[in-house]
Amino acid sequence: MDHRNNGDGRLLLWLFAVATSVKLLLIPSYRSTDFEVHRNWLAITHSLPLSQWYLDETSQWTLDYPPFFAYFERFLSFFAPLVDPKITDLHSGLGYAADSVVYFQRITAMASDLCLLLGVLRLTRKAEPLSRNLICVLVVLSPGLLIVDHVHFQYNGFLLGWLLLSVSFLQDGRDLVGGFLFAVVLCFKHLFAVAAPVYFVYLLRHYCWSGLATGLRRLLTLGAVVVAVFAAAFGPFIYNGQIQQVISRMFPFGRGLCHAYWAPNFWVFYIILDKGLAFSLRKLGVDVQVPSASFTGGLVGDSSPFAVLPQITPLTTFVMVLLALTPCLIKAWRKPQPGLVARWIAYAYTCGFLFGWHVHEKASLHFTIPLAIVAVQSLEDAKHYFLVSIVSCYSLFPLLYEPREYPIKVLLLLLHSMVMWLGFSAQYALKEKKEDGESKKSKFEIGCIEKSYLMGLVIVEIVSQFLHPYFLGDRFAFMPLMLISTYCAVGIMYSWVWQLKRILT
Amino acid sequence: MPPKRKPVNLSGDGTAPPIDTWWWLTHKGTTTSFLCISLFALLIRSAVSMFPYSGAGTPPKFGDFEAQRHWMEITTNLPPIDWYRNGTHNDLAYWGLDYPPLTAYQSYIHGILLRTFDPDSVSLLTSRGHESYHGNRAKSEVAWHIAMILLNPCLILIDHGHFQYNCISLGLTVGAIAAVLCGSEVLTCVFFTLALSHKQMSAYFAPAFFSHLLGKCLRRKNPVLSVLKLGIAVIVTFVVVWWPYLHSVDDLLMVLSRLAPFERGIYEDYVANFWCTTSILIKWKKLFTTPSLKSMSLAATVLASLPSMVQQILSPSNEGFLYGLLNSSMAFYLFSFQVHEKSILMPFLAATLLALKIPDHFNHLTYYALFSMFPLLCRDKLLLPYLTLHFLFTLIYHSPGTHITLPKTKTSSFSFTSFPGYVFLLRTHFFISVLLHVVYLTIQPPSKYPFLFEALIMILCFSYFVMFAIYTNYTQWNFSSHFRSADKEKKQI
């Protein structure tokens, strides 16, 4: 038994090594401004004292993640000057893009993915070998992660690793550690806070709800742990009286409802409905003002970017996310089962993605990775995951707009789809063999509607990539993006409804 | 004999059928797993194409990439007869075409494609040195369409890094080999002639094909008829491809003279073959004239490929044929005139086909073949893909669940392992090569011998190649004795 587990651990390490070689080959690929952002943070944390970190404005890419991430950058910046001192120079390093800094940062991203591997290893150590390998392939070799982390450039693998570790402890029933790790994740990137209500309700009900004395004691311990984590993170800044500044940096509500590339969420439909209504009302003779504000720009005083429909404020989005989360929270309250935690967390991030304020497409990673763990649990989950991971990966395509990366992103997605299909078919063919007596129709097959939706993705790609430039050239340049966002939003809405149904039954 | 897969029992009770680690990949059949692996190979190739190519940004002559672009320029703008001719529009000194017509036709097709996307990159004369991305992309797109599943690091680095189109002629050669293994000889002739018409380097395999087919024909009832049939297939294919150049003897000679640039000398740079390595001691270029060197190299090559040819003519067999390919290409690599480092691709291809039979040796060969190209790749700034592809290759070679089950090289009666100190020698050899990697990258060579390290690398690789060639020749020769004893047994029965 132990020997077999060791062997499987080796396969996971092997998969990680293969993923690392692919990442190494992706080193010279396109880098977005996020690359310069992180380099600037290395420079800030290295060259300036702590009291200046959230105040510095030498570069437009100011520090806007919570303090633990700043400490992480500080740690990395120990090594940066060994490679090239100019990396951490605050002024002369601006926009520095020499080989040394590219290699250094990309390699730190690859190394920090070890955290992700650790999360997967711990999470799957009791699973069947085939499921274990499949989860590893889906997470470590996730095309979305490769595109966002290793081309576009971010450190999501590292952060998601912590999240997976936290989930693994919760699944084991070790709630205190799970809660602690989640608090740590929050202090790395506050975007993870969308799942905080789920954690809160679950921990309260599962951990703290056992008799008055133990319950109270546990509640206090949990509270103390969380406060301790936050104190370690924010303490120095509270001491310096900068907490207001830090909070304003972390929550820049000056930005608009939608990101420039229109993440495929609910608001896409809202905007299209608004534009459609405005258009038809104007045709009918009703005087409809053209809004002065834009969706992607900030809130300009009281003016609304919407012509007809009511204005959306950050508060509205907050309320909507909570409303969407409520069924899940009620379920978690009634029957807190460790095995369902991953599902609830994935659902929370889906709601956050669909209804949140200024959501970026990259946020789809937050629910695709946890869903990978759930995907191996049943046939329906597998079919659902197949669809949602393809859609979310495709929605990331506009991020890599240069022609050089085109074959890479297409091949990553195709390879991922093929591996998923093979892996899931293998897993369910196996199960079919085991349950030979019953004539269960448990084959991994995609339904007609899903197949046509996926075919539609191919058509969308052909239209936006080839037909549009050929027929329309540069005119209506926003059309392809809008088409992609809308089409993917349909898929993600479907996923949300499906997940909700699954949670409620 | 296919490798037996050691089953790993997944369920604890032992009633479920045993499944091994890679079952999920292969359970839907070979075609599906082939597609899956190809997708991965294509992904790796497209990633490597992002790295610098030969001659990137280095005027006035740039490198192989510019050569390919220039050929597209020539073929789309001039009539075929002028492709190999020196003229006002086609200055042969600037990357003249030096491959047979099929390469020219292929450049023509690519040129047409490229013209629709980016006309400036192929406009006559004004596009020299044009390095727009579209040019890069169109070439790599077509290279993938014809990609093979082998995650062959040498091929990937040369075709997608340095930049060439070896994939096509190698693909055609593999097609010819497949036809031989299936027994359809006419198809073999067609494919191989096409391969030859794409790159003259495919001639490295010619003795093997020739001797195997001849051996097979001689065993038929009517040998003359079989030979005639094959000869006609060759001639017809040849005529079809070379048609524009067959109108006069002059034209044909013009093309042929471009294909065999004897003026470049018996060796260039530091390739790990016989002439170059021994030139450290014997200065061939100073002692002999080019024509006499030509005859000497021809004689040496023929002699070296003779044993394998004879073996195949006497007792042709499929496995013997594969070894024959390896031996003849190795002989050409070691002894031929004007061999380039990249030519190691030919013997390497033959070795990949035999990978299941000689896995250990194949592993070492890959390492030394890559190492022999190391200085070239460093010049093209392909160090990272070199290291990564090597790493990836090693990972896949040692993928969990298979390496334990691949049979160790069948030990013939003669085996190097029986020599005392063999393992020690191998290990020292390997250690020195690793050291050389580091030295080459970090230390500056002494000004008196600026190419000292390249020479050392060359000597090391050459010594390995010679040992390898001796081993494979011996193994192939042994097939005859097996056959002869089998025949004797049949006679006795």
XYZ file of N, CA and C in Angstrom, chain B residues 65 76 156 225 241 270 282 309 320 360 378 410 432:
39
model
N 17.600 30.808 -41.770
C 16.240 31.336 -41.838
C 16.113 32.226 -43.055
N 8.940 32.224 -56.028
C 7.663 32.837 -56.397
C 7.821 33.894 -57.464
N 13.831 18.610 -33.461
C 13.102 19.803 -33.038
C 14.030 21.000 -32.987
N 12.938 -9.274 -63.532
C 11.673 -8.562 -63.665
C 11.420 -7.647 -62.463
N 9.422 14.720 -60.955
C 9.869 15.802 -60.073
C 10.859 16.730 -60.764
N 33.508 22.082 -37.026
C 34.039 20.991 -36.213
C 33.033 19.870 -36.079
N 46.445 14.605 -38.991
C 46.819 14.561 -40.412
C 46.111 15.699 -41.116
N 25.770 -3.698 -46.408
C 25.129 -3.938 -47.710
C 25.187 -5.413 -48.066
N 17.114 -6.545 -39.956
C 18.420 -6.294 -40.562
C 18.394 -5.013 -41.373
N 19.258 1.374 -24.189
C 20.385 2.019 -23.500
C 21.257 2.769 -24.478
N 24.638 26.716 -29.486
C 25.001 27.868 -28.654
C 25.145 29.110 -29.508
N 19.364 -6.486 -25.757
C 19.634 -7.916 -25.881
C 21.129 -8.103 -26.034
N 33.421 13.617 -18.492
C 34.203 14.600 -19.254
C 33.270 15.453 -20.116
